[in-house]
PDB file of C-alpha atoms and ligand atoms in Angstrom:
ATOM      1  CA  UNK A   1     120.393 131.324 133.445  1.00 74.00           C
ATOM      2  CA  UNK A   2     121.765 134.249 131.231  1.00 87.00           C
ATOM      3  CA  UNK A   3     124.939 132.543 130.413  1.00 93.00           C
ATOM      4  CA  UNK A   4     123.184 129.331 129.095  1.00 96.00           C
ATOM      5  CA  UNK A   5     120.731 131.499 127.347  1.00 97.00           C
ATOM      6  CA  UNK A   6     123.695 133.250 125.458  1.00 97.00           C
ATOM      7  CA  UNK A   7     125.455 129.982 124.692  1.00 98.00           C
ATOM      8  CA  UNK A   8     122.157 128.663 123.212  1.00 98.00           C
ATOM      9  CA  UNK A   9     121.510 131.913 121.166  1.00 98.00           C
ATOM     10  CA  UNK A  10     124.945 131.560 119.775  1.00 98.00           C
ATOM     11  CA  UNK A  11     124.480 128.154 118.801  1.00 98.00           C
ATOM     12  CA  UNK A  12     121.148 128.923 117.018  1.00 98.00           C
ATOM     13  CA  UNK A  13     122.692 131.669 115.292  1.00 97.00           C
ATOM     14  CA  UNK A  14     125.270 129.664 113.843  1.00 98.00           C
ATOM     15  CA  UNK A  15     122.948 126.529 113.038  1.00 98.00           C
ATOM     16  CA  UNK A  16     122.108 125.800 109.533  1.00 98.00           C
ATOM     17  CA  UNK A  17     119.444 123.064 110.719  1.00 98.00           C
ATOM     18  CA  UNK A  18     117.397 123.829 113.840  1.00 98.00           C
ATOM     19  CA  UNK A  19     114.837 121.406 115.021  1.00 99.00           C
ATOM     20  CA  UNK A  20     112.354 122.043 117.737  1.00 99.00           C
ATOM     21  CA  UNK A  21     110.403 119.376 119.484  1.00 99.00           C
ATOM     22  CA  UNK A  22     107.396 120.767 121.721  1.00 99.00           C
ATOM     23  CA  UNK A  23     105.073 119.246 124.296  1.00 98.00           C
ATOM     24  CA  UNK A  24     102.151 120.534 126.282  1.00 97.00           C
ATOM     25  CA  UNK A  25     104.065 122.789 128.219  1.00 97.00           C
ATOM     26  CA  UNK A  26     104.334 125.261 125.270  1.00 98.00           C
ATOM     27  CA  UNK A  27     100.490 125.525 125.350  1.00 98.00           C
ATOM     28  CA  UNK A  28     100.279 125.889 129.140  1.00 96.00           C
ATOM     29  CA  UNK A  29     100.754 129.571 129.026  1.00 98.00           C
ATOM     30  CA  UNK A  30      97.820 129.736 126.363  1.00 98.00           C
ATOM     31  CA  UNK A  31      95.510 128.017 129.109  1.00 95.00           C
ATOM     32  CA  UNK A  32      95.505 124.334 127.484  1.00 95.00           C
ATOM     33  CA  UNK A  33      95.534 121.882 130.423  1.00 89.00           C
ATOM     34  CA  UNK A  34      98.891 119.768 130.513  1.00 90.00           C
ATOM     35  CA  UNK A  35      98.741 116.062 130.767  1.00 87.00           C
ATOM     36  CA  UNK A  36     100.801 115.505 133.864  1.00 82.00           C
ATOM     37  CA  UNK A  37     100.601 118.688 135.769  1.00 76.00           C
ATOM     38  CA  UNK A  38      97.891 119.208 138.546  1.00 71.00           C
ATOM     39  CA  UNK A  39      95.519 120.635 136.001  1.00 68.00           C
ATOM     40  CA  UNK A  40      95.934 117.394 133.860  1.00 69.00           C
ATOM     41  CA  UNK A  41      93.144 115.215 135.405  1.00 68.00           C
ATOM     42  CA  UNK A  42      89.565 115.262 134.172  1.00 79.00           C
ATOM     43  CA  UNK A  43      86.939 113.672 136.486  1.00 80.00           C
ATOM     44  CA  UNK A  44      89.877 112.001 138.230  1.00 83.00           C
ATOM     45  CA  UNK A  45      90.751 110.093 134.981  1.00 88.00           C
ATOM     46  CA  UNK A  46      94.499 110.083 133.841  1.00 87.00           C
ATOM     47  CA  UNK A  47      95.037 110.487 130.093  1.00 88.00           C
ATOM     48  CA  UNK A  48      96.519 106.964 130.164  1.00 88.00           C
ATOM     49  CA  UNK A  49      93.165 105.557 131.115  1.00 92.00           C
ATOM     50  CA  UNK A  50      91.140 107.359 128.235  1.00 96.00           C
ATOM     51  CA  UNK A  51      93.793 107.984 125.361  1.00 96.00           C
ATOM     52  CA  UNK A  52      93.732 104.303 124.782  1.00 97.00           C
ATOM     53  CA  UNK A  53      91.816 102.193 122.080  1.00 98.00           C
ATOM     54  CA  UNK A  54      90.496  99.697 124.812  1.00 98.00           C
ATOM     55  CA  UNK A  55      88.663 102.858 126.707  1.00 98.00           C
ATOM     56  CA  UNK A  56      87.092 103.660 123.387  1.00 98.00           C
ATOM     57  CA  UNK A  57      86.055 100.326 122.772  1.00 97.00           C
ATOM     58  CA  UNK A  58      84.414 100.057 126.114  1.00 97.00           C
ATOM     59  CA  UNK A  59      83.025 103.553 126.579  1.00 97.00           C
ATOM     60  CA  UNK A  60      83.039 105.766 123.452  1.00 98.00           C
ATOM     61  CA  UNK A  61      80.627 108.282 125.127  1.00 97.00           C
ATOM     62  CA  UNK A  62      83.111 108.896 128.066  1.00 96.00           C
ATOM     63  CA  UNK A  63      86.245 109.287 125.828  1.00 97.00           C
ATOM     64  CA  UNK A  64      84.305 111.492 123.564  1.00 98.00           C
ATOM     65  CA  UNK A  65      82.936 113.700 126.561  1.00 97.00           C
ATOM     66  CA  UNK A  66      86.842 114.076 127.405  1.00 95.00           C
ATOM     67  CA  UNK A  67      87.717 115.070 124.036  1.00 97.00           C
ATOM     68  CA  UNK A  68      84.602 117.432 123.780  1.00 97.00           C
ATOM     69  CA  UNK A  69      85.640 118.915 127.124  1.00 94.00           C
ATOM     70  CA  UNK A  70      89.430 119.482 125.854  1.00 95.00           C
ATOM     71  CA  UNK A  71      88.080 120.899 122.452  1.00 97.00           C
ATOM     72  CA  UNK A  72      85.992 123.442 124.420  1.00 96.00           C
ATOM     73  CA  UNK A  73      88.948 124.562 126.732  1.00 94.00           C
ATOM     74  CA  UNK A  74      91.315 124.806 123.449  1.00 97.00           C
ATOM     75  CA  UNK A  75      88.765 126.616 121.619  1.00 97.00           C
ATOM     76  CA  UNK A  76      89.113 129.594 123.850  1.00 97.00           C
ATOM     77  CA  UNK A  77      92.984 129.515 123.713  1.00 98.00           C
ATOM     78  CA  UNK A  78      95.105 131.473 121.494  1.00 98.00           C
ATOM     79  CA  UNK A  79      98.793 130.737 120.369  1.00 98.00           C
ATOM     80  CA  UNK A  80     101.204 132.441 122.874  1.00 98.00           C
ATOM     81  CA  UNK A  81     104.668 134.200 122.534  1.00 98.00           C
ATOM     82  CA  UNK A  82     106.513 131.048 122.453  1.00 98.00           C
ATOM     83  CA  UNK A  83     104.354 129.810 119.467  1.00 98.00           C
ATOM     84  CA  UNK A  84     104.807 133.054 117.710  1.00 98.00           C
ATOM     85  CA  UNK A  85     108.782 132.831 118.076  1.00 98.00           C
ATOM     86  CA  UNK A  86     108.857 129.233 116.717  1.00 98.00           C
ATOM     87  CA  UNK A  87     106.497 130.220 113.770  1.00 98.00           C
ATOM     88  CA  UNK A  88     108.728 133.135 112.932  1.00 98.00           C
ATOM     89  CA  UNK A  89     111.740 130.870 113.100  1.00 98.00           C
ATOM     90  CA  UNK A  90     110.225 128.309 110.713  1.00 98.00           C
ATOM     91  CA  UNK A  91     109.255 131.330 108.238  1.00 98.00           C
ATOM     92  CA  UNK A  92     112.803 132.817 108.291  1.00 97.00           C
ATOM     93  CA  UNK A  93     115.171 129.844 108.672  1.00 97.00           C
ATOM     94  CA  UNK A  94     115.460 127.724 105.639  1.00 92.00           C
ATOM     95  CA  UNK A  95     116.121 124.553 107.590  1.00 97.00           C
ATOM     96  CA  UNK A  96     113.927 124.714 110.597  1.00 98.00           C
ATOM     97  CA  UNK A  97     111.836 121.606 111.589  1.00 98.00           C
ATOM     98  CA  UNK A  98     108.997 121.768 114.143  1.00 99.00           C
ATOM     99  CA  UNK A  99     107.875 118.504 115.642  1.00 99.00           C
ATOM    100  CA  UNK A 100     104.987 118.637 118.298  1.00 99.00           C
ATOM    101  CA  UNK A 101     103.237 116.183 120.454  1.00 98.00           C
ATOM    102  CA  UNK A 102     100.445 118.422 120.985  1.00 98.00           C
ATOM    103  CA  UNK A 103      96.990 117.840 119.351  1.00 98.00           C
ATOM    104  CA  UNK A 104      95.684 121.533 120.004  1.00 98.00           C
ATOM    105  CA  UNK A 105      96.841 122.774 116.697  1.00 98.00           C
ATOM    106  CA  UNK A 106      98.109 126.096 118.242  1.00 98.00           C
ATOM    107  CA  UNK A 107     101.237 125.773 116.150  1.00 98.00           C
ATOM    108  CA  UNK A 108      99.080 125.363 113.202  1.00 98.00           C
ATOM    109  CA  UNK A 109      97.152 128.660 114.202  1.00 98.00           C
ATOM    110  CA  UNK A 110     100.536 130.546 114.850  1.00 98.00           C
ATOM    111  CA  UNK A 111     101.269 129.869 111.130  1.00 98.00           C
ATOM    112  CA  UNK A 112     104.127 127.498 111.710  1.00 98.00           C
ATOM    113  CA  UNK A 113     106.059 125.994 108.535  1.00 98.00           C
ATOM    114  CA  UNK A 114     107.466 122.492 108.278  1.00 98.00           C
ATOM    115  CA  UNK A 115     105.336 121.342 111.225  1.00 98.00           C
ATOM    116  CA  UNK A 116     105.064 117.761 112.145  1.00 98.00           C
ATOM    117  CA  UNK A 117     102.125 116.660 114.398  1.00 98.00           C
ATOM    118  CA  UNK A 118     103.293 113.432 115.729  1.00 98.00           C
ATOM    119  CA  UNK A 119     100.110 112.622 117.627  1.00 98.00           C
ATOM    120  CA  UNK A 120      97.551 114.081 115.145  1.00 98.00           C
ATOM    121  CA  UNK A 121      94.862 116.761 115.830  1.00 98.00           C
ATOM    122  CA  UNK A 122      92.026 117.238 118.351  1.00 98.00           C
ATOM    123  CA  UNK A 123      90.285 118.824 115.577  1.00 98.00           C
ATOM    124  CA  UNK A 124      90.320 116.020 113.016  1.00 98.00           C
ATOM    125  CA  UNK A 125      87.980 112.860 113.217  1.00 97.00           C
ATOM    126  CA  UNK A 126      88.315 109.553 111.490  1.00 97.00           C
ATOM    127  CA  UNK A 127      85.770 106.455 111.019  1.00 97.00           C
ATOM    128  CA  UNK A 128      86.459 104.116 114.084  1.00 97.00           C
ATOM    129  CA  UNK A 129      85.596 101.041 111.659  1.00 95.00           C
ATOM    130  CA  UNK A 130      87.949 102.718 108.963  1.00 94.00           C
ATOM    131  CA  UNK A 131      85.187 102.287 106.330  1.00 95.00           C
ATOM    132  CA  UNK A 132      86.243 103.264 102.848  1.00 88.00           C
ATOM    133  CA  UNK A 133      85.764 107.032 102.794  1.00 87.00           C
ATOM    134  CA  UNK A 134      85.933 107.508 106.564  1.00 83.00           C
ATOM    135  CA  UNK A 135      89.553 106.299 107.005  1.00 85.00           C
ATOM    136  CA  UNK A 136      90.803 109.597 105.786  1.00 93.00           C
ATOM    137  CA  UNK A 137      90.554 112.272 108.500  1.00 95.00           C
ATOM    138  CA  UNK A 138      87.974 115.153 108.377  1.00 96.00           C
ATOM    139  CA  UNK A 139      88.108 118.331 110.243  1.00 97.00           C
ATOM    140  CA  UNK A 140      85.159 119.268 112.510  1.00 97.00           C
ATOM    141  CA  UNK A 141      85.668 122.402 114.767  1.00 97.00           C
ATOM    142  CA  UNK A 142      82.266 122.543 116.273  1.00 97.00           C
ATOM    143  CA  UNK A 143      82.350 123.297 119.931  1.00 98.00           C
ATOM    144  CA  UNK A 144      80.331 121.474 121.521  1.00 98.00           C
ATOM    145  CA  UNK A 145      80.324 118.595 119.062  1.00 96.00           C
ATOM    146  CA  UNK A 146      76.621 118.002 119.774  1.00 91.00           C
ATOM    147  CA  UNK A 147      75.581 114.465 119.742  1.00 92.00           C
ATOM    148  CA  UNK A 148      78.181 112.213 121.391  1.00 97.00           C
ATOM    149  CA  UNK A 149      79.712 109.895 120.636  1.00 98.00           C
ATOM    150  CA  UNK A 150      80.513 111.452 117.255  1.00 98.00           C
ATOM    151  CA  UNK A 151      79.326 109.453 114.195  1.00 97.00           C
ATOM    152  CA  UNK A 152      81.111 108.881 110.813  1.00 96.00           C
ATOM    153  CA  UNK A 153      79.169 110.701 108.133  1.00 94.00           C
ATOM    154  CA  UNK A 154      79.943 108.116 105.438  1.00 94.00           C
ATOM    155  CA  UNK A 155      78.834 104.920 107.124  1.00 95.00           C
ATOM    156  CA  UNK A 156      76.921 106.175 110.242  1.00 95.00           C
ATOM    157  CA  UNK A 157      79.103 103.988 112.388  1.00 96.00           C
ATOM    158  CA  UNK A 158      81.302 105.548 115.331  1.00 97.00           C
ATOM    159  CA  UNK A 159      83.758 108.289 114.662  1.00 97.00           C
ATOM    160  CA  UNK A 160      87.071 108.723 116.803  1.00 98.00           C
ATOM    161  CA  UNK A 161      89.400 111.408 117.268  1.00 98.00           C
ATOM    162  CA  UNK A 162      92.152 111.471 114.714  1.00 98.00           C
ATOM    163  CA  UNK A 163      94.927 111.213 117.245  1.00 98.00           C
ATOM    164  CA  UNK A 164      97.397 108.426 118.336  1.00 98.00           C
ATOM    165  CA  UNK A 165      96.435 106.802 121.339  1.00 98.00           C
ATOM    166  CA  UNK A 166      98.932 105.027 123.525  1.00 97.00           C
ATOM    167  CA  UNK A 167      99.590 101.509 121.980  1.00 97.00           C
ATOM    168  CA  UNK A 168      98.890 102.779 118.610  1.00 98.00           C
ATOM    169  CA  UNK A 169     101.650 103.412 115.876  1.00 97.00           C
ATOM    170  CA  UNK A 170     102.490 106.742 114.899  1.00 98.00           C
ATOM    171  CA  UNK A 171     101.618 107.523 110.983  1.00 97.00           C
ATOM    172  CA  UNK A 172     104.753 106.553 109.090  1.00 97.00           C
ATOM    173  CA  UNK A 173     105.360 109.735 107.210  1.00 97.00           C
ATOM    174  CA  UNK A 174     105.102 111.683 110.468  1.00 98.00           C
ATOM    175  CA  UNK A 175     107.496 109.321 112.055  1.00 98.00           C
ATOM    176  CA  UNK A 176     110.019 109.549 109.118  1.00 98.00           C
ATOM    177  CA  UNK A 177     109.817 113.378 109.019  1.00 98.00           C
ATOM    178  CA  UNK A 178     110.610 113.505 112.760  1.00 98.00           C
ATOM    179  CA  UNK A 179     113.439 111.060 112.600  1.00 98.00           C
ATOM    180  CA  UNK A 180     114.902 112.869 109.432  1.00 98.00           C
ATOM    181  CA  UNK A 181     114.829 116.102 111.516  1.00 98.00           C
ATOM    182  CA  UNK A 182     116.901 114.798 114.202  1.00 98.00           C
ATOM    183  CA  UNK A 183     120.106 115.183 111.527  1.00 98.00           C
ATOM    184  CA  UNK A 184     120.392 118.834 112.685  1.00 98.00           C
ATOM    185  CA  UNK A 185     122.776 121.262 114.216  1.00 98.00           C
ATOM    186  CA  UNK A 186     120.751 122.388 117.238  1.00 98.00           C
ATOM    187  CA  UNK A 187     117.988 120.215 118.570  1.00 99.00           C
ATOM    188  CA  UNK A 188     115.558 122.261 121.211  1.00 98.00           C
ATOM    189  CA  UNK A 189     113.121 120.107 123.100  1.00 98.00           C
ATOM    190  CA  UNK A 190     110.526 122.590 124.711  1.00 99.00           C
ATOM    191  CA  UNK A 191     107.804 121.776 127.384  1.00 98.00           C
ATOM    192  CA  UNK A 192     107.622 118.123 127.386  1.00 98.00           C
ATOM    193  CA  UNK A 193     108.062 115.849 130.431  1.00 97.00           C
ATOM    194  CA  UNK A 194     110.230 113.525 128.047  1.00 98.00           C
ATOM    195  CA  UNK A 195     108.096 110.341 129.098  1.00 96.00           C
ATOM    196  CA  UNK A 196     106.249 109.516 125.889  1.00 97.00           C
ATOM    197  CA  UNK A 197     108.031 107.555 123.293  1.00 98.00           C
ATOM    198  CA  UNK A 198     108.862 107.625 120.363  1.00 98.00           C
ATOM    199  CA  UNK A 199     108.878 111.524 120.614  1.00 98.00           C
ATOM    200  CA  UNK A 200     110.988 111.308 123.946  1.00 98.00           C
ATOM    201  CA  UNK A 201     113.729 109.444 122.021  1.00 98.00           C
ATOM    202  CA  UNK A 202     114.135 112.197 119.384  1.00 98.00           C
ATOM    203  CA  UNK A 203     116.589 114.465 121.496  1.00 98.00           C
ATOM    204  CA  UNK A 204     118.856 111.402 121.971  1.00 98.00           C
ATOM    205  CA  UNK A 205     118.717 110.430 118.264  1.00 98.00           C
ATOM    206  CA  UNK A 206     119.899 113.934 117.631  1.00 98.00           C
ATOM    207  CA  UNK A 207     122.689 114.037 120.203  1.00 98.00           C
ATOM    208  CA  UNK A 208     123.930 110.665 118.644  1.00 98.00           C
ATOM    209  CA  UNK A 209     124.270 112.599 115.340  1.00 98.00           C
ATOM    210  CA  UNK A 210     126.316 115.279 116.811  1.00 98.00           C
ATOM    211  CA  UNK A 211     123.533 118.085 117.305  1.00 98.00           C
ATOM    212  CA  UNK A 212     123.942 120.535 120.274  1.00 98.00           C
ATOM    213  CA  UNK A 213     120.850 119.740 122.399  1.00 98.00           C
ATOM    214  CA  UNK A 214     119.013 122.086 124.707  1.00 98.00           C
ATOM    215  CA  UNK A 215     115.909 121.694 126.863  1.00 98.00           C
ATOM    216  CA  UNK A 216     113.473 124.472 127.983  1.00 98.00           C
ATOM    217  CA  UNK A 217     111.270 123.339 130.859  1.00 98.00           C
ATOM    218  CA  UNK A 218     110.023 124.682 134.263  1.00 98.00           C
ATOM    219  CA  UNK A 219     111.288 121.456 135.801  1.00 97.00           C
ATOM    220  CA  UNK A 220     113.875 118.676 135.556  1.00 98.00           C
ATOM    221  CA  UNK A 221     113.002 115.884 133.031  1.00 98.00           C
ATOM    222  CA  UNK A 222     114.547 112.496 132.144  1.00 98.00           C
ATOM    223  CA  UNK A 223     116.120 114.434 129.308  1.00 98.00           C
ATOM    224  CA  UNK A 224     117.714 116.995 131.456  1.00 98.00           C
ATOM    225  CA  UNK A 225     120.778 115.136 132.374  1.00 98.00           C
ATOM    226  CA  UNK A 226     121.413 114.227 128.652  1.00 98.00           C
ATOM    227  CA  UNK A 227     121.251 117.642 126.780  1.00 98.00           C
ATOM    228  CA  UNK A 228     124.014 120.413 126.422  1.00 98.00           C
ATOM    229  CA  UNK A 229     122.083 123.111 128.301  1.00 98.00           C
ATOM    230  CA  UNK A 230     118.874 122.771 130.288  1.00 98.00           C
ATOM    231  CA  UNK A 231     117.064 126.021 130.784  1.00 98.00           C
ATOM    232  CA  UNK A 232     114.695 126.388 133.538  1.00 97.00           C
ATOM    233  CA  UNK A 233     111.687 128.843 132.767  1.00 98.00           C
ATOM    234  CA  UNK A 234     108.489 129.379 130.775  1.00 98.00           C
ATOM    235  CA  UNK A 235     108.669 128.705 127.162  1.00 98.00           C
ATOM    236  CA  UNK A 236     106.647 131.889 126.631  1.00 98.00           C
ATOM    237  CA  UNK A 237     109.277 133.782 128.302  1.00 98.00           C
ATOM    238  CA  UNK A 238     112.406 132.040 127.421  1.00 98.00           C
ATOM    239  CA  UNK A 239     111.836 131.641 123.473  1.00 98.00           C
ATOM    240  CA  UNK A 240     111.282 135.614 123.296  1.00 98.00           C
ATOM    241  CA  UNK A 241     114.405 136.280 125.126  1.00 98.00           C
ATOM    242  CA  UNK A 242     116.378 133.737 123.006  1.00 98.00           C
ATOM    243  CA  UNK A 243     114.826 135.483 119.851  1.00 98.00           C
ATOM    244  CA  UNK A 244     115.991 138.873 121.029  1.00 98.00           C
ATOM    245  CA  UNK A 245     119.468 137.640 121.402  1.00 97.00           C
ATOM    246  CA  UNK A 246     119.753 136.267 117.850  1.00 96.00           C
TER     247      UNK A 246
HETATM  248  C1  LIG B   1     103.774 103.434 120.138  1.00 92.50           C
HETATM  249  C2  LIG B   1      97.497 111.774 121.820  1.00 92.50           C
HETATM  250  C3  LIG B   1     104.279 101.312 119.210  1.00 92.50           C
HETATM  251  C4  LIG B   1      96.279 111.806 122.476  1.00 92.50           C
HETATM  252  C5  LIG B   1      99.251 111.017 123.200  1.00 92.50           C
HETATM  253  C6  LIG B   1     107.535 101.941 128.128  1.00 92.50           C
HETATM  254  C7  LIG B   1     108.597 102.418 127.894  1.00 92.50           C
HETATM  255  C8  LIG B   1     108.669 103.271 126.678  1.00 92.50           C
HETATM  256  C9  LIG B   1     107.657 103.278 125.941  1.00 92.50           C
HETATM  257  C10 LIG B   1     106.425 102.566 126.378  1.00 92.50           C
HETATM  258  C11 LIG B   1     106.350 101.919 127.565  1.00 92.50           C
HETATM  259  N1  LIG B   1     105.113 101.404 127.623  1.00 92.50           N
HETATM  260  C12 LIG B   1     104.317 102.017 126.751  1.00 92.50           C
HETATM  261  C13 LIG B   1     105.211 102.683 125.799  1.00 92.50           C
HETATM  262  C14 LIG B   1     104.986 103.216 124.595  1.00 92.50           C
HETATM  263  C15 LIG B   1     103.982 104.468 124.802  1.00 92.50           C
HETATM  264  C16 LIG B   1     104.594 105.452 125.819  1.00 92.50           C
HETATM  265  O1  LIG B   1     105.577 106.087 125.538  1.00 92.50           O
HETATM  266  N2  LIG B   1     103.961 105.354 127.110  1.00 92.50           N
HETATM  267  C17 LIG B   1     104.647 106.310 127.988  1.00 92.50           C
HETATM  268  C18 LIG B   1     103.360 106.623 129.081  1.00 92.50           C
HETATM  269  C19 LIG B   1     105.785 105.586 129.126  1.00 92.50           C
HETATM  270  N3  LIG B   1     103.906 105.257 123.517  1.00 92.50           N
HETATM  271  C20 LIG B   1     103.160 104.661 122.563  1.00 92.50           C
HETATM  272  O2  LIG B   1     102.183 104.035 122.809  1.00 92.50           O
HETATM  273  C21 LIG B   1     103.127 105.515 121.201  1.00 92.50           C
HETATM  274  N4  LIG B   1     102.916 104.561 120.393  1.00 92.50           N
HETATM  275  O3  LIG B   1     104.776 103.401 120.962  1.00 92.50           O
HETATM  276  O4  LIG B   1     103.459 102.630 119.376  1.00 92.50           O
HETATM  277  C22 LIG B   1     103.594 100.491 118.144  1.00 92.50           C
HETATM  278  C23 LIG B   1     104.274 100.328 117.135  1.00 92.50           C
HETATM  279  C24 LIG B   1     103.721  99.517 115.984  1.00 92.50           C
HETATM  280  C25 LIG B   1     102.452  99.021 116.327  1.00 92.50           C
HETATM  281  C26 LIG B   1     101.717  99.283 117.236  1.00 92.50           C
HETATM  282  C27 LIG B   1     102.439 100.034 118.359  1.00 92.50           C
HETATM  283  C28 LIG B   1     101.905 106.538 121.132  1.00 92.50           C
HETATM  284  C29 LIG B   1     102.057 107.571 122.176  1.00 92.50           C
HETATM  285  C30 LIG B   1     101.263 108.689 121.733  1.00 92.50           C
HETATM  286  C31 LIG B   1     100.156 108.778 122.847  1.00 92.50           C
HETATM  287  N5  LIG B   1      99.342 109.779 122.597  1.00 92.50           N
HETATM  288  N6  LIG B   1      98.555 111.925 122.859  1.00 92.50           N
HETATM  289  C32 LIG B   1      95.704 112.825 123.164  1.00 92.50           C
HETATM  290  O5  LIG B   1      96.312 113.966 123.201  1.00 92.50           O
HETATM  291  O6  LIG B   1      94.556 113.006 123.498  1.00 92.50           O
HETATM  292  S1  LIG B   1     100.735 111.415 124.276  1.00 92.50           S
HETATM  293  C33 LIG B   1     100.398 112.709 125.421  1.00 92.50           C
HETATM  294  O7  LIG B   1     101.438 112.754 125.961  1.00 92.50           O
HETATM  295  C34 LIG B   1     100.047 114.071 124.495  1.00 92.50           C
HETATM  296  O8  LIG B   1     100.305 113.970 123.158  1.00 92.50           O
HETATM  297  C35 LIG B   1     101.309 114.714 124.997  1.00 92.50           C
HETATM  298  O9  LIG B   1     101.870 115.699 124.268  1.00 92.50           O
HETATM  299  C36 LIG B   1     102.200 113.715 125.257  1.00 92.50           C
HETATM  300  C37 LIG B   1     103.454 113.993 126.116  1.00 92.50           C
HETATM  301  O10 LIG B   1     103.183 114.828 127.224  1.00 92.50           O
HETATM  302  P1  LIG B   1     103.785 116.234 127.295  1.00 92.50           P
HETATM  303  O11 LIG B   1     103.591 117.134 125.880  1.00 92.50           O
HETATM  304  O12 LIG B   1     105.294 116.012 127.659  1.00 92.50           O
HETATM  305  O13 LIG B   1     102.986 116.794 128.477  1.00 92.50           O
HETATM  306  P2  LIG B   1     103.070 116.808 129.881  1.00 92.50           P
HETATM  307  O14 LIG B   1     101.871 117.329 130.504  1.00 92.50           O
HETATM  308  O15 LIG B   1     103.499 115.303 130.401  1.00 92.50           O
HETATM  309  O16 LIG B   1     104.392 117.388 130.387  1.00 92.50           O
HETATM  310  C38 LIG B   1     104.359 118.762 130.283  1.00 92.50           C
HETATM  311  C39 LIG B   1     105.835 119.415 130.388  1.00 92.50           C
HETATM  312  O17 LIG B   1     105.800 120.755 130.311  1.00 92.50           O
HETATM  313  C40 LIG B   1     106.074 119.168 131.757  1.00 92.50           C
HETATM  314  O18 LIG B   1     107.645 118.876 131.929  1.00 92.50           O
HETATM  315  C41 LIG B   1     106.280 120.646 132.500  1.00 92.50           C
HETATM  316  O19 LIG B   1     107.149 120.894 133.443  1.00 92.50           O
HETATM  317  C42 LIG B   1     106.392 121.517 131.420  1.00 92.50           C
HETATM  318  N7  LIG B   1     105.891 122.776 131.423  1.00 92.50           N
HETATM  319  C43 LIG B   1     104.607 123.186 131.916  1.00 92.50           C
HETATM  320  N8  LIG B   1     104.400 124.544 131.551  1.00 92.50           N
HETATM  321  C44 LIG B   1     105.463 125.129 131.043  1.00 92.50           C
HETATM  322  C45 LIG B   1     106.387 123.994 130.946  1.00 92.50           C
HETATM  323  N9  LIG B   1     107.603 123.774 130.285  1.00 92.50           N
HETATM  324  C46 LIG B   1     107.904 125.346 129.556  1.00 92.50           C
HETATM  325  N10 LIG B   1     107.161 126.406 129.924  1.00 92.50           N
HETATM  326  C47 LIG B   1     105.990 126.237 130.495  1.00 92.50           C
HETATM  327  N11 LIG B   1     105.298 127.310 130.578  1.00 92.50           N
HETATM  328 ZN1  LIG B   2      82.683 105.149 108.458  1.00 92.50          ZN
END
């Protein structure tokens, strides 16, 4: 592993533009449940059963109970050494883009610059009926939220988590920022099972544009065969070791 770490460190040191894509794996060491690991289940529901508009339509209270439970878990978690290294790189490197699929906002709390949150934030809500004033997301960090399902303060209708569900389009400016960030010298994908699109397509876009691509994960993923180096290890261990080599 040291050999690949040195190769990657040399590439990052020499890079002008560095882009890092993260998934739930970077928050695992902080105690945030991942989606597809054994701790990813809640009351035997899979994320794909609940993170969809149809589930909210059918049973908004159940979906809100899942989000309230997750918010409660995340509220007790802090950014780990992996988040801190990425935040430091985003501060010191003029052209470092960070794109995350995570909705836990731990990159925000670590002070990460130039961050794109592809799937939104679990701490923000919008009006389910997209009423005039409620369409813009508002922040509500109460844990627990109190009355469920949450209500839109503008129209009194249902509020929903301001996250992107399966089958929903990502926000245009977020997707554009993420696509633009694939024009880079080094693309690092960290802690993602590389299953969810369009996020999972970004590493391939970067490779097609000539980026040196690397993956940090505990296991093989569909991306492992496509990257230049696949490093097996915890992001909270590998990223600090990389940082020491820079
Ligand atoms: C869209 C927000 C179109 C909500 C989430 C068939 C083929 C291709 C695509 C599709 C398809 N069928 C459907 C689609 C589209 C679909 C999709 O990709 N589905 C998948 C399941 C196949 N995508 C969509 O629907 C997207 N929208 O395509 O819109 C469109 C266009 C126009 C108009 C209308 C529609 C929207 C996708 C967004 C879904 N929302 N989350 C919420 O969070 O509640 S996705 C959800 O999965 C999370 O955001 C999560 O981040 C994301 C990806 O999961 P990971 O982050 O990778 O987490 P996971 O647990 O899976 O893996 C963790 C990894 O970490 C593991 O590999 C593990 O080994 C590793 N790890 C663990 N510990 C560590 C570690 N690594 C390092 N260190 C450690 N310590
Ligand atoms: Zn409203």
